[in-house]
């Protein structure tokens, strides 16, 4: 039997542009507690009737220590995204089903490889900033593939790279993301855990290819995106 959804109402505090058509929406967290990298469902009835229209899933882009629930997304012409973009401070969004296993919790773990495709960067902002706040090592290589030079969170990530020599940032612009490219840029990835975040079809296909090569992976799939709009 399907578990009944428990909803929380989150008031909007503010919103701002990040780059290009990427925008961050900052909500009060109320009583919600989460782990960096987790996601939840959101409902905006004003977007229209039916879950396919008025419900979306987002990975939280804020770190838990920041004390707010941040949604960072590309604002498209979809009814949900337009309803989200129309929210004013004080307006509320319904949230539910907080959770997900896309987390990096170890204190002194072996190195990991973080791979982001476009807007798939959102969980890594949360994860990396939370690890920094908790004084954990950022023992990772982040491969950030983006379609254009408009890079969300670029300054924050470059600052982390400057402050933490164990954290390597590699930004790749306008190139296809493939399993072969990951292993070419980070040959040691076949011996480390690879976190892979981005458009659902891309993450699924690359995940399968990496698994076939014996690579241990964690996946965060973003629905509604593909190789043309991530």
JSON list of C-alpha atoms in Angstrom, two decimals:
[
{"chain": "A", "resi": 1, "resn": "UNK", "atom": "CA", "xyz": [0.00, 0.00, 0.00]},
{"chain": "A", "resi": 2, "resn": "UNK", "atom": "CA", "xyz": [1.32, 3.44, -0.94]},
{"chain": "A", "resi": 3, "resn": "UNK", "atom": "CA", "xyz": [2.45, 5.45, 2.07]},
{"chain": "A", "resi": 4, "resn": "UNK", "atom": "CA", "xyz": [0.35, 8.53, 2.74]},
{"chain": "A", "resi": 5, "resn": "UNK", "atom": "CA", "xyz": [2.18, 11.77, 2.00]},
{"chain": "A", "resi": 6, "resn": "UNK", "atom": "CA", "xyz": [2.81, 14.13, 4.89]},
{"chain": "A", "resi": 7, "resn": "UNK", "atom": "CA", "xyz": [2.87, 17.75, 3.72]},
{"chain": "A", "resi": 8, "resn": "UNK", "atom": "CA", "xyz": [4.69, 20.76, 5.13]},
{"chain": "A", "resi": 9, "resn": "UNK", "atom": "CA", "xyz": [3.93, 24.32, 4.05]},
{"chain": "A", "resi": 10, "resn": "UNK", "atom": "CA", "xyz": [7.04, 26.38, 3.30]},
{"chain": "A", "resi": 11, "resn": "UNK", "atom": "CA", "xyz": [6.73, 30.18, 2.95]},
{"chain": "A", "resi": 12, "resn": "UNK", "atom": "CA", "xyz": [8.90, 31.88, 0.33]},
{"chain": "A", "resi": 13, "resn": "UNK", "atom": "CA", "xyz": [11.47, 34.28, 1.78]},
{"chain": "A", "resi": 14, "resn": "UNK", "atom": "CA", "xyz": [13.00, 35.54, -1.46]},
{"chain": "A", "resi": 15, "resn": "UNK", "atom": "CA", "xyz": [14.26, 34.52, -4.89]},
{"chain": "A", "resi": 16, "resn": "UNK", "atom": "CA", "xyz": [17.11, 35.62, -7.13]},
{"chain": "A", "resi": 17, "resn": "UNK", "atom": "CA", "xyz": [18.70, 34.90, -10.48]},
{"chain": "A", "resi": 18, "resn": "UNK", "atom": "CA", "xyz": [21.86, 32.78, -10.49]},
{"chain": "A", "resi": 19, "resn": "UNK", "atom": "CA", "xyz": [22.95, 32.70, -14.15]},
{"chain": "A", "resi": 20, "resn": "UNK", "atom": "CA", "xyz": [21.16, 32.47, -17.49]},
{"chain": "A", "resi": 21, "resn": "UNK", "atom": "CA", "xyz": [17.63, 31.11, -16.77]},
{"chain": "A", "resi": 22, "resn": "UNK", "atom": "CA", "xyz": [18.69, 29.50, -13.47]},
{"chain": "A", "resi": 23, "resn": "UNK", "atom": "CA", "xyz": [16.96, 30.92, -10.40]},
{"chain": "A", "resi": 24, "resn": "UNK", "atom": "CA", "xyz": [17.11, 30.13, -6.66]},
{"chain": "A", "resi": 25, "resn": "UNK", "atom": "CA", "xyz": [13.97, 30.21, -4.49]},
{"chain": "A", "resi": 26, "resn": "UNK", "atom": "CA", "xyz": [14.59, 30.47, -0.74]},
{"chain": "A", "resi": 27, "resn": "UNK", "atom": "CA", "xyz": [11.94, 29.07, 1.62]},
{"chain": "A", "resi": 28, "resn": "UNK", "atom": "CA", "xyz": [11.63, 28.89, 5.40]},
{"chain": "A", "resi": 29, "resn": "UNK", "atom": "CA", "xyz": [12.51, 25.37, 6.48]},
{"chain": "A", "resi": 30, "resn": "UNK", "atom": "CA", "xyz": [10.06, 25.35, 9.42]},
{"chain": "A", "resi": 31, "resn": "UNK", "atom": "CA", "xyz": [10.58, 22.03, 11.23]},
{"chain": "A", "resi": 32, "resn": "UNK", "atom": "CA", "xyz": [12.18, 20.17, 8.31]},
{"chain": "A", "resi": 33, "resn": "UNK", "atom": "CA", "xyz": [15.57, 18.54, 8.88]},
{"chain": "A", "resi": 34, "resn": "UNK", "atom": "CA", "xyz": [17.51, 16.95, 6.05]},
{"chain": "A", "resi": 35, "resn": "UNK", "atom": "CA", "xyz": [20.90, 15.63, 5.00]},
{"chain": "A", "resi": 36, "resn": "UNK", "atom": "CA", "xyz": [22.95, 17.44, 2.38]},
{"chain": "A", "resi": 37, "resn": "UNK", "atom": "CA", "xyz": [22.15, 16.01, -1.06]},
{"chain": "A", "resi": 38, "resn": "UNK", "atom": "CA", "xyz": [18.59, 14.93, -0.30]},
{"chain": "A", "resi": 39, "resn": "UNK", "atom": "CA", "xyz": [15.50, 15.89, -2.28]},
{"chain": "A", "resi": 40, "resn": "UNK", "atom": "CA", "xyz": [11.76, 16.25, -1.81]},
{"chain": "A", "resi": 41, "resn": "UNK", "atom": "CA", "xyz": [8.51, 16.70, -3.69]},
{"chain": "A", "resi": 42, "resn": "UNK", "atom": "CA", "xyz": [6.80, 20.06, -4.08]},
{"chain": "A", "resi": 43, "resn": "UNK", "atom": "CA", "xyz": [3.22, 20.91, -5.02]},
{"chain": "A", "resi": 44, "resn": "UNK", "atom": "CA", "xyz": [1.78, 24.14, -6.44]},
{"chain": "A", "resi": 45, "resn": "UNK", "atom": "CA", "xyz": [-1.98, 23.68, -7.02]},
{"chain": "A", "resi": 46, "resn": "UNK", "atom": "CA", "xyz": [-2.12, 26.95, -8.93]},
{"chain": "A", "resi": 47, "resn": "UNK", "atom": "CA", "xyz": [-0.03, 25.36, -11.71]},
{"chain": "A", "resi": 48, "resn": "UNK", "atom": "CA", "xyz": [-3.02, 23.25, -12.76]},
{"chain": "A", "resi": 49, "resn": "UNK", "atom": "CA", "xyz": [-4.80, 19.99, -12.05]},
{"chain": "A", "resi": 50, "resn": "UNK", "atom": "CA", "xyz": [-3.06, 16.64, -11.64]},
{"chain": "A", "resi": 51, "resn": "UNK", "atom": "CA", "xyz": [0.31, 15.60, -10.21]},
{"chain": "A", "resi": 52, "resn": "UNK", "atom": "CA", "xyz": [1.99, 15.65, -13.63]},
{"chain": "A", "resi": 53, "resn": "UNK", "atom": "CA", "xyz": [1.25, 19.38, -13.83]},
{"chain": "A", "resi": 54, "resn": "UNK", "atom": "CA", "xyz": [1.37, 20.69, -10.28]},
{"chain": "A", "resi": 55, "resn": "UNK", "atom": "CA", "xyz": [4.06, 18.51, -8.67]},
{"chain": "A", "resi": 56, "resn": "UNK", "atom": "CA", "xyz": [7.83, 18.42, -9.16]},
{"chain": "A", "resi": 57, "resn": "UNK", "atom": "CA", "xyz": [10.84, 16.96, -7.35]},
{"chain": "A", "resi": 58, "resn": "UNK", "atom": "CA", "xyz": [13.93, 19.01, -6.56]},
{"chain": "A", "resi": 59, "resn": "UNK", "atom": "CA", "xyz": [17.17, 18.30, -4.81]},
{"chain": "A", "resi": 60, "resn": "UNK", "atom": "CA", "xyz": [17.70, 20.92, -2.10]},
{"chain": "A", "resi": 61, "resn": "UNK", "atom": "CA", "xyz": [20.53, 23.26, -3.10]},
{"chain": "A", "resi": 62, "resn": "UNK", "atom": "CA", "xyz": [21.06, 24.80, 0.34]},
{"chain": "A", "resi": 63, "resn": "UNK", "atom": "CA", "xyz": [23.23, 23.18, 3.00]},
{"chain": "A", "resi": 64, "resn": "UNK", "atom": "CA", "xyz": [21.43, 22.25, 6.23]},
{"chain": "A", "resi": 65, "resn": "UNK", "atom": "CA", "xyz": [23.53, 24.70, 8.28]},
{"chain": "A", "resi": 66, "resn": "UNK", "atom": "CA", "xyz": [22.17, 27.60, 6.19]},
{"chain": "A", "resi": 67, "resn": "UNK", "atom": "CA", "xyz": [18.75, 27.15, 7.79]},
{"chain": "A", "resi": 68, "resn": "UNK", "atom": "CA", "xyz": [16.59, 27.55, 4.66]},
{"chain": "A", "resi": 69, "resn": "UNK", "atom": "CA", "xyz": [15.20, 25.26, 1.98]},
{"chain": "A", "resi": 70, "resn": "UNK", "atom": "CA", "xyz": [16.56, 26.43, -1.36]},
{"chain": "A", "resi": 71, "resn": "UNK", "atom": "CA", "xyz": [15.28, 25.26, -4.75]},
{"chain": "A", "resi": 72, "resn": "UNK", "atom": "CA", "xyz": [17.59, 26.10, -7.65]},
{"chain": "A", "resi": 73, "resn": "UNK", "atom": "CA", "xyz": [16.18, 25.32, -11.09]},
{"chain": "A", "resi": 74, "resn": "UNK", "atom": "CA", "xyz": [16.03, 26.40, -14.70]},
{"chain": "A", "resi": 75, "resn": "UNK", "atom": "CA", "xyz": [12.85, 28.43, -15.17]},
{"chain": "A", "resi": 76, "resn": "UNK", "atom": "CA", "xyz": [11.15, 27.00, -18.25]},
{"chain": "A", "resi": 77, "resn": "UNK", "atom": "CA", "xyz": [7.75, 27.68, -19.80]},
{"chain": "A", "resi": 78, "resn": "UNK", "atom": "CA", "xyz": [6.13, 24.74, -17.96]},
{"chain": "A", "resi": 79, "resn": "UNK", "atom": "CA", "xyz": [3.05, 25.63, -15.85]},
{"chain": "A", "resi": 80, "resn": "UNK", "atom": "CA", "xyz": [4.81, 24.49, -12.66]},
{"chain": "A", "resi": 81, "resn": "UNK", "atom": "CA", "xyz": [7.96, 26.54, -13.27]},
{"chain": "A", "resi": 82, "resn": "UNK", "atom": "CA", "xyz": [5.90, 29.59, -14.19]},
{"chain": "A", "resi": 83, "resn": "UNK", "atom": "CA", "xyz": [3.80, 29.20, -11.02]},
{"chain": "A", "resi": 84, "resn": "UNK", "atom": "CA", "xyz": [7.00, 28.83, -8.99]},
{"chain": "A", "resi": 85, "resn": "UNK", "atom": "CA", "xyz": [8.49, 31.93, -10.59]},
{"chain": "A", "resi": 86, "resn": "UNK", "atom": "CA", "xyz": [5.32, 33.90, -9.84]},
{"chain": "A", "resi": 87, "resn": "UNK", "atom": "CA", "xyz": [5.52, 33.29, -6.07]},
{"chain": "A", "resi": 88, "resn": "UNK", "atom": "CA", "xyz": [5.95, 36.37, -3.91]},
{"chain": "A", "resi": 89, "resn": "UNK", "atom": "CA", "xyz": [7.56, 36.53, -0.45]},
{"chain": "A", "resi": 90, "resn": "UNK", "atom": "CA", "xyz": [5.11, 35.02, 2.01]},
{"chain": "A", "resi": 91, "resn": "UNK", "atom": "CA", "xyz": [3.48, 32.75, -0.59]},
{"chain": "A", "resi": 92, "resn": "UNK", "atom": "CA", "xyz": [3.72, 29.06, 0.30]},
{"chain": "A", "resi": 93, "resn": "UNK", "atom": "CA", "xyz": [4.68, 25.84, -1.43]},
{"chain": "A", "resi": 94, "resn": "UNK", "atom": "CA", "xyz": [3.68, 22.34, -0.28]},
{"chain": "A", "resi": 95, "resn": "UNK", "atom": "CA", "xyz": [6.54, 19.93, 0.35]},
{"chain": "A", "resi": 96, "resn": "UNK", "atom": "CA", "xyz": [6.49, 16.19, 1.01]},
{"chain": "A", "resi": 97, "resn": "UNK", "atom": "CA", "xyz": [8.54, 12.97, 0.94]},
{"chain": "A", "resi": 98, "resn": "UNK", "atom": "CA", "xyz": [11.87, 14.39, 2.08]},
{"chain": "A", "resi": 99, "resn": "UNK", "atom": "CA", "xyz": [14.69, 11.89, 1.69]},
{"chain": "A", "resi": 100, "resn": "UNK", "atom": "CA", "xyz": [16.96, 10.11, -0.75]},
{"chain": "A", "resi": 101, "resn": "UNK", "atom": "CA", "xyz": [20.32, 8.28, -0.53]},
{"chain": "A", "resi": 102, "resn": "UNK", "atom": "CA", "xyz": [22.43, 10.75, -2.55]},
{"chain": "A", "resi": 103, "resn": "UNK", "atom": "CA", "xyz": [24.59, 11.74, 0.41]},
{"chain": "A", "resi": 104, "resn": "UNK", "atom": "CA", "xyz": [28.31, 11.80, 1.27]},
{"chain": "A", "resi": 105, "resn": "UNK", "atom": "CA", "xyz": [28.48, 11.58, 5.05]},
{"chain": "A", "resi": 106, "resn": "UNK", "atom": "CA", "xyz": [31.86, 10.04, 5.88]},
{"chain": "A", "resi": 107, "resn": "UNK", "atom": "CA", "xyz": [34.26, 12.18, 7.92]},
{"chain": "A", "resi": 108, "resn": "UNK", "atom": "CA", "xyz": [37.56, 10.98, 6.45]},
{"chain": "A", "resi": 109, "resn": "UNK", "atom": "CA", "xyz": [36.43, 8.93, 3.51]},
{"chain": "A", "resi": 110, "resn": "UNK", "atom": "CA", "xyz": [38.45, 7.72, 0.57]},
{"chain": "A", "resi": 111, "resn": "UNK", "atom": "CA", "xyz": [38.42, 10.15, -2.36]},
{"chain": "A", "resi": 112, "resn": "UNK", "atom": "CA", "xyz": [35.24, 10.34, -4.40]},
{"chain": "A", "resi": 113, "resn": "UNK", "atom": "CA", "xyz": [34.38, 11.67, -7.84]},
{"chain": "A", "resi": 114, "resn": "UNK", "atom": "CA", "xyz": [31.44, 14.06, -8.17]},
{"chain": "A", "resi": 115, "resn": "UNK", "atom": "CA", "xyz": [30.01, 14.42, -11.68]},
{"chain": "A", "resi": 116, "resn": "UNK", "atom": "CA", "xyz": [27.44, 17.12, -12.46]},
{"chain": "A", "resi": 117, "resn": "UNK", "atom": "CA", "xyz": [25.62, 17.85, -15.70]},
{"chain": "A", "resi": 118, "resn": "UNK", "atom": "CA", "xyz": [24.31, 21.42, -15.73]},
{"chain": "A", "resi": 119, "resn": "UNK", "atom": "CA", "xyz": [21.61, 21.96, -13.12]},
{"chain": "A", "resi": 120, "resn": "UNK", "atom": "CA", "xyz": [22.69, 18.63, -11.61]},
{"chain": "A", "resi": 121, "resn": "UNK", "atom": "CA", "xyz": [25.17, 20.71, -9.60]},
{"chain": "A", "resi": 122, "resn": "UNK", "atom": "CA", "xyz": [22.56, 21.51, -6.92]},
{"chain": "A", "resi": 123, "resn": "UNK", "atom": "CA", "xyz": [23.19, 18.55, -4.57]},
{"chain": "A", "resi": 124, "resn": "UNK", "atom": "CA", "xyz": [26.94, 19.19, -4.65]},
{"chain": "A", "resi": 125, "resn": "UNK", "atom": "CA", "xyz": [26.55, 22.78, -3.51]},
{"chain": "A", "resi": 126, "resn": "UNK", "atom": "CA", "xyz": [24.66, 21.46, -0.49]},
{"chain": "A", "resi": 127, "resn": "UNK", "atom": "CA", "xyz": [27.05, 18.58, 0.15]},
{"chain": "A", "resi": 128, "resn": "UNK", "atom": "CA", "xyz": [30.30, 20.54, -0.18]},
{"chain": "A", "resi": 129, "resn": "UNK", "atom": "CA", "xyz": [29.22, 23.58, 1.84]},
{"chain": "A", "resi": 130, "resn": "UNK", "atom": "CA", "xyz": [27.88, 21.35, 4.61]},
{"chain": "A", "resi": 131, "resn": "UNK", "atom": "CA", "xyz": [31.12, 19.35, 4.76]},
{"chain": "A", "resi": 132, "resn": "UNK", "atom": "CA", "xyz": [33.07, 22.61, 4.98]},
{"chain": "A", "resi": 133, "resn": "UNK", "atom": "CA", "xyz": [30.82, 23.87, 7.80]},
{"chain": "A", "resi": 134, "resn": "UNK", "atom": "CA", "xyz": [31.36, 20.60, 9.70]},
{"chain": "A", "resi": 135, "resn": "UNK", "atom": "CA", "xyz": [35.14, 20.81, 9.09]},
{"chain": "A", "resi": 136, "resn": "UNK", "atom": "CA", "xyz": [35.15, 17.58, 7.09]},
{"chain": "A", "resi": 137, "resn": "UNK", "atom": "CA", "xyz": [37.67, 17.05, 4.28]},
{"chain": "A", "resi": 138, "resn": "UNK", "atom": "CA", "xyz": [36.50, 17.83, 0.75]},
{"chain": "A", "resi": 139, "resn": "UNK", "atom": "CA", "xyz": [38.41, 14.86, -0.61]},
{"chain": "A", "resi": 140, "resn": "UNK", "atom": "CA", "xyz": [36.86, 14.89, -4.08]},
{"chain": "A", "resi": 141, "resn": "UNK", "atom": "CA", "xyz": [37.20, 15.75, -7.74]},
{"chain": "A", "resi": 142, "resn": "UNK", "atom": "CA", "xyz": [34.19, 17.58, -9.16]},
{"chain": "A", "resi": 143, "resn": "UNK", "atom": "CA", "xyz": [33.65, 17.26, -12.91]},
{"chain": "A", "resi": 144, "resn": "UNK", "atom": "CA", "xyz": [31.15, 19.93, -13.90]},
{"chain": "A", "resi": 145, "resn": "UNK", "atom": "CA", "xyz": [29.79, 19.59, -17.44]},
{"chain": "A", "resi": 146, "resn": "UNK", "atom": "CA", "xyz": [27.75, 22.55, -18.69]},
{"chain": "A", "resi": 147, "resn": "UNK", "atom": "CA", "xyz": [26.34, 23.42, -22.09]},
{"chain": "A", "resi": 148, "resn": "UNK", "atom": "CA", "xyz": [27.47, 27.06, -21.91]},
{"chain": "A", "resi": 149, "resn": "UNK", "atom": "CA", "xyz": [29.92, 29.26, -20.03]},
{"chain": "A", "resi": 150, "resn": "UNK", "atom": "CA", "xyz": [27.09, 30.41, -17.73]},
{"chain": "A", "resi": 151, "resn": "UNK", "atom": "CA", "xyz": [28.07, 28.25, -14.75]},
{"chain": "A", "resi": 152, "resn": "UNK", "atom": "CA", "xyz": [25.75, 28.11, -11.72]},
{"chain": "A", "resi": 153, "resn": "UNK", "atom": "CA", "xyz": [27.62, 28.50, -8.40]},
{"chain": "A", "resi": 154, "resn": "UNK", "atom": "CA", "xyz": [30.95, 28.93, -10.20]},
{"chain": "A", "resi": 155, "resn": "UNK", "atom": "CA", "xyz": [32.37, 31.47, -7.74]},
{"chain": "A", "resi": 156, "resn": "UNK", "atom": "CA", "xyz": [31.41, 29.42, -4.69]},
{"chain": "A", "resi": 157, "resn": "UNK", "atom": "CA", "xyz": [32.97, 26.28, -6.15]},
{"chain": "A", "resi": 158, "resn": "UNK", "atom": "CA", "xyz": [36.16, 28.05, -7.18]},
{"chain": "A", "resi": 159, "resn": "UNK", "atom": "CA", "xyz": [36.47, 29.47, -3.67]},
{"chain": "A", "resi": 160, "resn": "UNK", "atom": "CA", "xyz": [36.15, 25.97, -2.19]},
{"chain": "A", "resi": 161, "resn": "UNK", "atom": "CA", "xyz": [38.83, 24.75, -4.58]},
{"chain": "A", "resi": 162, "resn": "UNK", "atom": "CA", "xyz": [41.16, 27.61, -3.56]},
{"chain": "A", "resi": 163, "resn": "UNK", "atom": "CA", "xyz": [40.61, 26.99, 0.16]},
{"chain": "A", "resi": 164, "resn": "UNK", "atom": "CA", "xyz": [40.81, 23.18, 0.07]},
{"chain": "A", "resi": 165, "resn": "UNK", "atom": "CA", "xyz": [43.75, 21.70, -1.86]},
{"chain": "A", "resi": 166, "resn": "UNK", "atom": "CA", "xyz": [42.21, 18.22, -1.59]},
{"chain": "A", "resi": 167, "resn": "UNK", "atom": "CA", "xyz": [39.22, 19.45, -3.66]},
{"chain": "A", "resi": 168, "resn": "UNK", "atom": "CA", "xyz": [39.75, 19.53, -7.41]},
{"chain": "A", "resi": 169, "resn": "UNK", "atom": "CA", "xyz": [37.31, 21.39, -9.68]},
{"chain": "A", "resi": 170, "resn": "UNK", "atom": "CA", "xyz": [37.24, 20.64, -13.39]},
{"chain": "A", "resi": 171, "resn": "UNK", "atom": "CA", "xyz": [34.69, 22.56, -15.49]},
{"chain": "A", "resi": 172, "resn": "UNK", "atom": "CA", "xyz": [33.97, 21.23, -18.97]},
{"chain": "A", "resi": 173, "resn": "UNK", "atom": "CA", "xyz": [31.96, 23.46, -21.32]},
{"chain": "A", "resi": 174, "resn": "UNK", "atom": "CA", "xyz": [30.10, 22.33, -24.42]},
{"chain": "A", "resi": 175, "resn": "UNK", "atom": "CA", "xyz": [31.33, 18.72, -24.47]},
{"chain": "A", "resi": 176, "resn": "UNK", "atom": "CA", "xyz": [29.26, 15.56, -24.25]},
{"chain": "A", "resi": 177, "resn": "UNK", "atom": "CA", "xyz": [29.24, 13.79, -20.91]},
{"chain": "A", "resi": 178, "resn": "UNK", "atom": "CA", "xyz": [30.09, 10.11, -21.31]},
{"chain": "A", "resi": 179, "resn": "UNK", "atom": "CA", "xyz": [31.49, 7.34, -19.15]},
{"chain": "A", "resi": 180, "resn": "UNK", "atom": "CA", "xyz": [34.62, 7.39, -21.28]},
{"chain": "A", "resi": 181, "resn": "UNK", "atom": "CA", "xyz": [35.08, 11.13, -20.70]},
{"chain": "A", "resi": 182, "resn": "UNK", "atom": "CA", "xyz": [34.74, 10.70, -16.93]},
{"chain": "A", "resi": 183, "resn": "UNK", "atom": "CA", "xyz": [37.39, 7.97, -16.86]},
{"chain": "A", "resi": 184, "resn": "UNK", "atom": "CA", "xyz": [39.63, 9.97, -19.18]},
{"chain": "A", "resi": 185, "resn": "UNK", "atom": "CA", "xyz": [39.52, 13.07, -16.96]},
{"chain": "A", "resi": 186, "resn": "UNK", "atom": "CA", "xyz": [39.73, 11.12, -13.69]},
{"chain": "A", "resi": 187, "resn": "UNK", "atom": "CA", "xyz": [41.40, 7.75, -14.39]},
{"chain": "A", "resi": 188, "resn": "UNK", "atom": "CA", "xyz": [41.24, 6.80, -10.71]},
{"chain": "A", "resi": 189, "resn": "UNK", "atom": "CA", "xyz": [37.43, 6.95, -10.89]},
{"chain": "A", "resi": 190, "resn": "UNK", "atom": "CA", "xyz": [37.33, 3.22, -11.59]},
{"chain": "A", "resi": 191, "resn": "UNK", "atom": "CA", "xyz": [38.63, 2.67, -8.05]},
{"chain": "A", "resi": 192, "resn": "UNK", "atom": "CA", "xyz": [36.50, 5.29, -6.28]},
{"chain": "A", "resi": 193, "resn": "UNK", "atom": "CA", "xyz": [32.80, 5.94, -5.73]},
{"chain": "A", "resi": 194, "resn": "UNK", "atom": "CA", "xyz": [31.36, 8.13, -8.47]},
{"chain": "A", "resi": 195, "resn": "UNK", "atom": "CA", "xyz": [28.41, 10.41, -7.67]},
{"chain": "A", "resi": 196, "resn": "UNK", "atom": "CA", "xyz": [26.48, 11.23, -10.85]},
{"chain": "A", "resi": 197, "resn": "UNK", "atom": "CA", "xyz": [23.82, 13.97, -11.01]},
{"chain": "A", "resi": 198, "resn": "UNK", "atom": "CA", "xyz": [21.93, 15.41, -13.97]},
{"chain": "A", "resi": 199, "resn": "UNK", "atom": "CA", "xyz": [19.19, 14.72, -16.54]},
{"chain": "A", "resi": 200, "resn": "UNK", "atom": "CA", "xyz": [17.48, 11.39, -15.88]},
{"chain": "A", "resi": 201, "resn": "UNK", "atom": "CA", "xyz": [18.16, 9.79, -19.32]},
{"chain": "A", "resi": 202, "resn": "UNK", "atom": "CA", "xyz": [21.83, 10.83, -19.25]},
{"chain": "A", "resi": 203, "resn": "UNK", "atom": "CA", "xyz": [22.41, 9.66, -15.69]},
{"chain": "A", "resi": 204, "resn": "UNK", "atom": "CA", "xyz": [20.74, 6.31, -16.40]},
{"chain": "A", "resi": 205, "resn": "UNK", "atom": "CA", "xyz": [22.75, 5.58, -19.55]},
{"chain": "A", "resi": 206, "resn": "UNK", "atom": "CA", "xyz": [26.09, 6.70, -18.13]},
{"chain": "A", "resi": 207, "resn": "UNK", "atom": "CA", "xyz": [25.36, 4.91, -14.88]},
{"chain": "A", "resi": 208, "resn": "UNK", "atom": "CA", "xyz": [24.80, 1.66, -16.75]},
{"chain": "A", "resi": 209, "resn": "UNK", "atom": "CA", "xyz": [28.02, 2.15, -18.71]},
{"chain": "A", "resi": 210, "resn": "UNK", "atom": "CA", "xyz": [30.04, 2.82, -15.56]},
{"chain": "A", "resi": 211, "resn": "UNK", "atom": "CA", "xyz": [28.55, -0.17, -13.75]},
{"chain": "A", "resi": 212, "resn": "UNK", "atom": "CA", "xyz": [29.52, -2.37, -16.68]},
{"chain": "A", "resi": 213, "resn": "UNK", "atom": "CA", "xyz": [33.09, -1.20, -16.09]},
{"chain": "A", "resi": 214, "resn": "UNK", "atom": "CA", "xyz": [32.87, -2.17, -12.42]},
{"chain": "A", "resi": 215, "resn": "UNK", "atom": "CA", "xyz": [32.60, 1.39, -11.11]},
{"chain": "A", "resi": 216, "resn": "UNK", "atom": "CA", "xyz": [30.72, 1.99, -7.85]},
{"chain": "A", "resi": 217, "resn": "UNK", "atom": "CA", "xyz": [28.19, 4.79, -8.39]},
{"chain": "A", "resi": 218, "resn": "UNK", "atom": "CA", "xyz": [25.51, 6.87, -6.69]},
{"chain": "A", "resi": 219, "resn": "UNK", "atom": "CA", "xyz": [22.90, 8.53, -8.91]},
{"chain": "A", "resi": 220, "resn": "UNK", "atom": "CA", "xyz": [20.62, 11.57, -8.68]},
{"chain": "A", "resi": 221, "resn": "UNK", "atom": "CA", "xyz": [18.27, 11.76, -11.67]},
{"chain": "A", "resi": 222, "resn": "UNK", "atom": "CA", "xyz": [16.63, 15.07, -12.62]},
{"chain": "A", "resi": 223, "resn": "UNK", "atom": "CA", "xyz": [13.33, 14.49, -14.50]},
{"chain": "A", "resi": 224, "resn": "UNK", "atom": "CA", "xyz": [12.30, 16.90, -17.24]},
{"chain": "A", "resi": 225, "resn": "UNK", "atom": "CA", "xyz": [15.82, 17.51, -18.53]},
{"chain": "A", "resi": 226, "resn": "UNK", "atom": "CA", "xyz": [17.81, 16.01, -21.39]},
{"chain": "A", "resi": 227, "resn": "UNK", "atom": "CA", "xyz": [21.07, 16.75, -23.22]},
{"chain": "A", "resi": 228, "resn": "UNK", "atom": "CA", "xyz": [19.58, 19.85, -24.85]},
{"chain": "A", "resi": 229, "resn": "UNK", "atom": "CA", "xyz": [18.33, 21.75, -21.80]},
{"chain": "A", "resi": 230, "resn": "UNK", "atom": "CA", "xyz": [20.26, 20.69, -18.68]}
]
